[in-house]
mmCIF file of C-alpha atoms and ligand atoms in Angstrom:
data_model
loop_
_atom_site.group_PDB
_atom_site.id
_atom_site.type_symbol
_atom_site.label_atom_id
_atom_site.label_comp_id
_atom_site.label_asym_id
_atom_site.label_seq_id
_atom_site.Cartn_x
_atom_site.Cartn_y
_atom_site.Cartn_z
ATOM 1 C CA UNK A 1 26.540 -14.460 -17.456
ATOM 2 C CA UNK A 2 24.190 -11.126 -16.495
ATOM 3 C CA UNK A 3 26.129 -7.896 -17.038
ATOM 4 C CA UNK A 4 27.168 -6.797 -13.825
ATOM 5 C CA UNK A 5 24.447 -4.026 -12.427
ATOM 6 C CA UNK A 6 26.511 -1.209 -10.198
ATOM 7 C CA UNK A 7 24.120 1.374 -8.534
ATOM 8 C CA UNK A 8 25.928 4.809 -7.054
ATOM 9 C CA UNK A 9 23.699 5.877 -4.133
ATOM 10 C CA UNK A 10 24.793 9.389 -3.747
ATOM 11 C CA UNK A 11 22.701 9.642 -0.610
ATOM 12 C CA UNK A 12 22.281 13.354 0.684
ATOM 13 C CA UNK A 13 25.280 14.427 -0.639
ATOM 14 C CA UNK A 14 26.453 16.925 -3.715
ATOM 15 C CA UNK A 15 25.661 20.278 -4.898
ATOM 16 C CA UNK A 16 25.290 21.461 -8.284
ATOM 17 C CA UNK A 17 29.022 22.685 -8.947
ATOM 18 C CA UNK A 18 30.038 19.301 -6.940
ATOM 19 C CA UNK A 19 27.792 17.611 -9.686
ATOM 20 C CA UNK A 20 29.065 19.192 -12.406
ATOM 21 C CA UNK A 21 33.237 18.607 -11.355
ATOM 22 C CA UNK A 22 32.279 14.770 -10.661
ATOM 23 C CA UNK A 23 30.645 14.212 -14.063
ATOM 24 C CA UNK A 24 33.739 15.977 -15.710
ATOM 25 C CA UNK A 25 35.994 13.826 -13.640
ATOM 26 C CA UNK A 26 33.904 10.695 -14.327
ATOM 27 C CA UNK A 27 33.485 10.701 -17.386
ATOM 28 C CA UNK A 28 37.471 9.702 -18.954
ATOM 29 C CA UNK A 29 37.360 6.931 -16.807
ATOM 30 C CA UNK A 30 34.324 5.460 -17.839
ATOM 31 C CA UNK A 31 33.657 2.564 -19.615
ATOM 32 C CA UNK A 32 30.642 0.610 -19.621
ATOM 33 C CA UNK A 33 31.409 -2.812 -21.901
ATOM 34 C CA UNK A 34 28.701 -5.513 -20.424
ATOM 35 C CA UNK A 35 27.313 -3.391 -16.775
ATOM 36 C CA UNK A 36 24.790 -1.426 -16.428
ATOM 37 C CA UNK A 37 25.598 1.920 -14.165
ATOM 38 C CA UNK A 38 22.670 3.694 -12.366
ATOM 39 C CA UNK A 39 23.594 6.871 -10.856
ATOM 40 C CA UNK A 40 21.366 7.979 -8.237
ATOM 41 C CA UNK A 41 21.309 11.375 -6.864
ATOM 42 C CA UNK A 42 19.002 13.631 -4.844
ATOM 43 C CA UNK A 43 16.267 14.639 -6.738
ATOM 44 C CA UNK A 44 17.361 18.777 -7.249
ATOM 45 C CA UNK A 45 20.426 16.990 -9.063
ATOM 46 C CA UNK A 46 18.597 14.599 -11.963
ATOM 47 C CA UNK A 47 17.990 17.192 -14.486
ATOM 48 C CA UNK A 48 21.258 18.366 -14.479
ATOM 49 C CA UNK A 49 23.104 14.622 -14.577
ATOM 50 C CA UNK A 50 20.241 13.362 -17.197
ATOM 51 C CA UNK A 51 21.093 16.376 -19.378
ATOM 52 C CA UNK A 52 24.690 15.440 -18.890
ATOM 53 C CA UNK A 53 24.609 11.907 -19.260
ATOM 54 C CA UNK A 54 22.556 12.869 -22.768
ATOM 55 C CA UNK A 55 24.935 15.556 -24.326
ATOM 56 C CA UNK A 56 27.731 13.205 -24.108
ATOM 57 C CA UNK A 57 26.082 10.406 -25.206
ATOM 58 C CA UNK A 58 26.772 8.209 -21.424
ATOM 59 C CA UNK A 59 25.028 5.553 -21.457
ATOM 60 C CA UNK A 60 24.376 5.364 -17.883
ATOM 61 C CA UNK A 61 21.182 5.257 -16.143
ATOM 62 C CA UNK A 62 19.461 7.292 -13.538
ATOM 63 C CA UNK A 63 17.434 6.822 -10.439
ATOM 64 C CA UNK A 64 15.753 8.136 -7.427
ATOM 65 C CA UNK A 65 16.780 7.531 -4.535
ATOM 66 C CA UNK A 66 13.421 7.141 -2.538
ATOM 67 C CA UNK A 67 9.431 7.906 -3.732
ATOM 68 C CA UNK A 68 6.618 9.264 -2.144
ATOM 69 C CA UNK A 69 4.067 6.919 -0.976
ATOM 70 C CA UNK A 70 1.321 8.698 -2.402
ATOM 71 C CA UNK A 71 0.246 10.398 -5.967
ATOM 72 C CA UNK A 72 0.037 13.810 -7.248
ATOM 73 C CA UNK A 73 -1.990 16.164 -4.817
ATOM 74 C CA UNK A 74 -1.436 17.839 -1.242
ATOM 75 C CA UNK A 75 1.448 16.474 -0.332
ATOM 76 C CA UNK A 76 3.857 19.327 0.897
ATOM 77 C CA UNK A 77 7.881 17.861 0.107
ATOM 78 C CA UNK A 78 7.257 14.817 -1.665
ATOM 79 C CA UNK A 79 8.128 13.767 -4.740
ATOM 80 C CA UNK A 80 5.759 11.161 -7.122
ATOM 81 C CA UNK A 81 6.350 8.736 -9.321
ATOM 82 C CA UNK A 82 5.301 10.627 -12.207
ATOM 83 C CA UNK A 83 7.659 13.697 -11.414
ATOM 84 C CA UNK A 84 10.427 10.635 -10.960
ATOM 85 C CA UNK A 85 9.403 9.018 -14.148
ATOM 86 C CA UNK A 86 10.622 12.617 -15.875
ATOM 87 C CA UNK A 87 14.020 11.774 -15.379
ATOM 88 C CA UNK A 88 14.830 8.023 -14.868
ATOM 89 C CA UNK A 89 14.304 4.356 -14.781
ATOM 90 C CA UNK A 90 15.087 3.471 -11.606
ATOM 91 C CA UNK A 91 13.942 3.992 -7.979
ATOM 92 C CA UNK A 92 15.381 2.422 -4.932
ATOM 93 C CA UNK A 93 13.599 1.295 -2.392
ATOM 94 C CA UNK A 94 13.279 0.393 2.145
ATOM 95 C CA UNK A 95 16.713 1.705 1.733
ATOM 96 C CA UNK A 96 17.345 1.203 5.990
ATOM 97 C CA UNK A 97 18.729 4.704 6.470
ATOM 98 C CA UNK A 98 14.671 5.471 5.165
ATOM 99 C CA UNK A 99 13.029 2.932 7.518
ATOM 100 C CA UNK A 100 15.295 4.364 10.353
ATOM 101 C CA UNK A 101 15.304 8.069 9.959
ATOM 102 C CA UNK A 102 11.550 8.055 8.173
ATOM 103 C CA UNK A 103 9.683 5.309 9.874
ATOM 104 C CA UNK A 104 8.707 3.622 6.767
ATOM 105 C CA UNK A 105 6.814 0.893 7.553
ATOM 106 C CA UNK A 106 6.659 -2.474 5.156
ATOM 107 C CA UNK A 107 2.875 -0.868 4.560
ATOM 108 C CA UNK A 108 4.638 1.825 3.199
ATOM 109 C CA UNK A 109 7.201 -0.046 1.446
ATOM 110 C CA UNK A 110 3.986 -2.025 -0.066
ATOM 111 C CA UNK A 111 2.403 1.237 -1.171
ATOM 112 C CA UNK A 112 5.958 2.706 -2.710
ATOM 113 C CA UNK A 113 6.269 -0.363 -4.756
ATOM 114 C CA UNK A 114 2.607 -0.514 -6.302
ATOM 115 C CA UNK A 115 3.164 3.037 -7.090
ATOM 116 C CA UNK A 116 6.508 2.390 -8.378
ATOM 117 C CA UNK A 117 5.036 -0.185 -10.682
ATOM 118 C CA UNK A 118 1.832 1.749 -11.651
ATOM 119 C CA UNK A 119 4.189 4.507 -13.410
ATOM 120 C CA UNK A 120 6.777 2.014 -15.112
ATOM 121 C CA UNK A 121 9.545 2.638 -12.644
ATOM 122 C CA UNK A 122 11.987 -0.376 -12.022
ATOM 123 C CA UNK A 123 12.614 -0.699 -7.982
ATOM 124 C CA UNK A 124 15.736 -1.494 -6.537
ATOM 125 C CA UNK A 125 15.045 -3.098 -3.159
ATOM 126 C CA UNK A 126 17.072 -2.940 0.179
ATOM 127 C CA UNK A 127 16.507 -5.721 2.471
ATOM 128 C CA UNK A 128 18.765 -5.660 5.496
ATOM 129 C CA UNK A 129 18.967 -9.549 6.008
ATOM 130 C CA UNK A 130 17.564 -12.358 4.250
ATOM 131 C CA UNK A 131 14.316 -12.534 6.006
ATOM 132 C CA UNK A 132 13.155 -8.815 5.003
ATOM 133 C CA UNK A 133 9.451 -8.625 3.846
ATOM 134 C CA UNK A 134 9.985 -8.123 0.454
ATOM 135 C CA UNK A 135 6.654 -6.961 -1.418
ATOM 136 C CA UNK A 136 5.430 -8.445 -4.691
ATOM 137 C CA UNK A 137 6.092 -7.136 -7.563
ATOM 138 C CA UNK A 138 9.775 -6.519 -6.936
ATOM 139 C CA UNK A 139 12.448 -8.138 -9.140
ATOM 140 C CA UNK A 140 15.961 -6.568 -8.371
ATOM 141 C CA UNK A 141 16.936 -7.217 -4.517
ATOM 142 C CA UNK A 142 19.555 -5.399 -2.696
ATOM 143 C CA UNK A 143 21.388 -6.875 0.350
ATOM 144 C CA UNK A 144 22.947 -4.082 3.029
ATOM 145 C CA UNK A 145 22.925 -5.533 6.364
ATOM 146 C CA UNK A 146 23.126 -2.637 8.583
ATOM 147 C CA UNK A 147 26.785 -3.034 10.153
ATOM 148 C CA UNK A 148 28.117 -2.979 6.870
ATOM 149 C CA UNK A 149 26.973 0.339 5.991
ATOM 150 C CA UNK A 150 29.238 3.395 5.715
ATOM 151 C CA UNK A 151 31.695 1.347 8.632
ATOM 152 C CA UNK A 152 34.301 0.175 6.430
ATOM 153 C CA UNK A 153 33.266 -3.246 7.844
ATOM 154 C CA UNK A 154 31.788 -5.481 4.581
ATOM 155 C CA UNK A 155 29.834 -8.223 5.033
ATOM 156 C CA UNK A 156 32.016 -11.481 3.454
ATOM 157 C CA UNK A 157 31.114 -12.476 0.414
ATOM 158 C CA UNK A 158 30.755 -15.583 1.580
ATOM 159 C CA UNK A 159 27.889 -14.720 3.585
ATOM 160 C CA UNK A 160 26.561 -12.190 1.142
ATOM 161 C CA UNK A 161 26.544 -14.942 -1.457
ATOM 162 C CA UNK A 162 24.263 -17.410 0.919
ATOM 163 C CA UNK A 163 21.856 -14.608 1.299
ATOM 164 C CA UNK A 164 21.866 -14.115 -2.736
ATOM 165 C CA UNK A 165 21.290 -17.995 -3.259
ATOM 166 C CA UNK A 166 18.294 -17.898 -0.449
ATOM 167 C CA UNK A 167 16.626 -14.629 -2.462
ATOM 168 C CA UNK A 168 17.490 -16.472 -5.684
ATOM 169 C CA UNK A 169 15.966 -19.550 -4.759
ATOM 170 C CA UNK A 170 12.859 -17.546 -3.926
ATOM 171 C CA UNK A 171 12.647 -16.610 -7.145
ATOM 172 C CA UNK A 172 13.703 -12.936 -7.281
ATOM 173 C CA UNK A 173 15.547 -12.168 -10.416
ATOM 174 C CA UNK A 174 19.029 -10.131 -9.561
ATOM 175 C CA UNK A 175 20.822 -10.165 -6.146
ATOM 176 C CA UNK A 176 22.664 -7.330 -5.501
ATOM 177 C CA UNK A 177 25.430 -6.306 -2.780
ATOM 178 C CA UNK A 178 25.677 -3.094 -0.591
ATOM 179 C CA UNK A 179 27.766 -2.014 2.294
ATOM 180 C CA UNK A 180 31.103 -0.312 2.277
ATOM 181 C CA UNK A 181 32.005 -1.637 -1.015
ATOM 182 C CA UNK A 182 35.294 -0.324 -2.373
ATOM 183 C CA UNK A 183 37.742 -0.889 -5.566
ATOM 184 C CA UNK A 184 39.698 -3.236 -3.062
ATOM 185 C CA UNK A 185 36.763 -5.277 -2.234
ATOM 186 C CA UNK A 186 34.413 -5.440 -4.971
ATOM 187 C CA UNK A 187 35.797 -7.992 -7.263
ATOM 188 C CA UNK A 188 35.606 -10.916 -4.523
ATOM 189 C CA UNK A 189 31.882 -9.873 -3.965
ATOM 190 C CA UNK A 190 31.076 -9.819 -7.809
ATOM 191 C CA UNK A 191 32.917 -13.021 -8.195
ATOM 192 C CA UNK A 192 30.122 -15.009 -6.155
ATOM 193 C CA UNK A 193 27.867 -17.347 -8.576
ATOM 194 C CA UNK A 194 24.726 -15.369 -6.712
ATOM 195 C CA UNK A 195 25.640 -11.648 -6.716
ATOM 196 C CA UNK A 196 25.250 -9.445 -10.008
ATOM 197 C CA UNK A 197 26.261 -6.556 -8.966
ATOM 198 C CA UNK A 198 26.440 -3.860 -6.221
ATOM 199 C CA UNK A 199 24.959 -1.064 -4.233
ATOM 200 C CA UNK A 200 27.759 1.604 -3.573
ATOM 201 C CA UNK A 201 27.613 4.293 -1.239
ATOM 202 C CA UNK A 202 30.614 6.668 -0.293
ATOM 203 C CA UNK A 203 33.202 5.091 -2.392
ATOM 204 C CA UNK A 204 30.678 6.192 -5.242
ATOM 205 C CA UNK A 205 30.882 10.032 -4.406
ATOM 206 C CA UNK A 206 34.771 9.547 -5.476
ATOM 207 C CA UNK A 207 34.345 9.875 -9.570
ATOM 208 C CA UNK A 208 37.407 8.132 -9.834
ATOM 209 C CA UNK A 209 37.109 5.414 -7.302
ATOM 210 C CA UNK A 210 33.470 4.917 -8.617
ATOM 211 C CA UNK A 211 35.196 4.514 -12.163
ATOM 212 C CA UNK A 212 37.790 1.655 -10.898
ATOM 213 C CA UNK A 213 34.832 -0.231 -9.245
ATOM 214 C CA UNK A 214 32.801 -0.273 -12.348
ATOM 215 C CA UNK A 215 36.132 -1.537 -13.944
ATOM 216 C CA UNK A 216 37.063 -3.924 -11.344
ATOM 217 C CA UNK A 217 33.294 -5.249 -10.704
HETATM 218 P P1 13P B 1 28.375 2.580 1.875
HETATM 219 O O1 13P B 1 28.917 2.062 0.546
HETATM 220 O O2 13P B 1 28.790 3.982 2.182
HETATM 221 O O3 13P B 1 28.636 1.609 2.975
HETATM 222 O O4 13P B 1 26.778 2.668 1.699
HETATM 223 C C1 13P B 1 26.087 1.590 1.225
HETATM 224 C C2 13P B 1 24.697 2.007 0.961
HETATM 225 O O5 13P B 1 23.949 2.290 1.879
HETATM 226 C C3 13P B 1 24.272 2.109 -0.447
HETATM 227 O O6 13P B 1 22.891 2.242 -0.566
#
């Protein structure tokens, strides 16, 4: 069986001192046998959590939450791959709070990825339903339909799983689960033969809650 993957998106949320009091509360209840955790936090907040993660010997990884479409150069705001590649492994990806808010495009989401590659970054990708363009090079897929996000409304896993079994059978590698995932709920997603882990959003900026869903995953 994979090791469960469980992503925190921290979204735009979190200040420095916020950081710092979640890592502290975190970190007792932490315990990482067989899953791999991926913390992602805004950018002004991944020098501070790698640094962290590294004097206490976490082994936790890190990742950004969204990349600029372009490389180094005049590009007022955005932050590159390299700069990312600084600080973690991980980037996610068409996250749809990004397509809605920031118009990104699937030429866009094409351009992220290649860049993502070029620089050794591992993309996480958010498809909203299972016929979201998914561009090549992509291994680890992310499922958050839209009505499950931040509503307290999940998807079933019933349904979630049939959408993990379609991606699988195209041949992507992991399937993962997002959308109002809790410590109540995530077991009987994480249970279903296609789903190896999840996406978590607000129940992730609770260090304690996140710490029972990594248990209970
Ligand atoms: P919620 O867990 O708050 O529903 O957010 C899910 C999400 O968008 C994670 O990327």
């Amino acid at each position: 069986m994979n090791p469960s993957l469980i992503i925190a998106n921290w979204k735009s949320n979190k200040t420095l001192s916020e950081v710092e009091d979640w890592l502290e509360k975190f970190s007792p209840n932490y315990n990482s046998i067989n899953k791999t955790i991926i913390i992602c936090p805004s950018f002004t907040l991944l020098s501070e959590v790698k640094s962290y993660l590294e004097n206490k010997k976490l082994k936790i990884e890190l990742g950004g939450q969204n990349i600029s479409q372009f490389e180094n150069g005049e590009y007022t705001g955005e932050v590159n791959a390299a700069q990312i590649k600084d600080f973690a492994n991980y980037v996610l990806v068409g996250h749809s709070e990004r397509r809605k808010n920031f118009e990104e495009t699937n030429q866009i989401l094409d351009q992220k990825i290649n860049l993502v590659k070029k620089y050794g970054l591992i993309p996480i990708f958010c498809i909203q339903g299972k016929d979201t363009y998914i561009p090549k090079g992509v291994g680890i897929v992310a499922y958050e339909p839209i009505f499950a996000i931040g509503t307290g409304n999940s998807d079933t896993p019933k349904n979630a799983n049939e959408v993990g079994l379609a991606i699988k059978r195209k041949g992507y590698e992991k399937f993962l689960y997002g959308g109002s995932i809790n410590s109540q709920n995530v077991a009987s997603f994480t249970s279903m033969p296609s789903i190896d882990g999840v996406l978590v959003g607000r129940a992730s900026l609770d260090p304690v809650e996140f710490g029972k869903i990594i248990k209970l995953a």
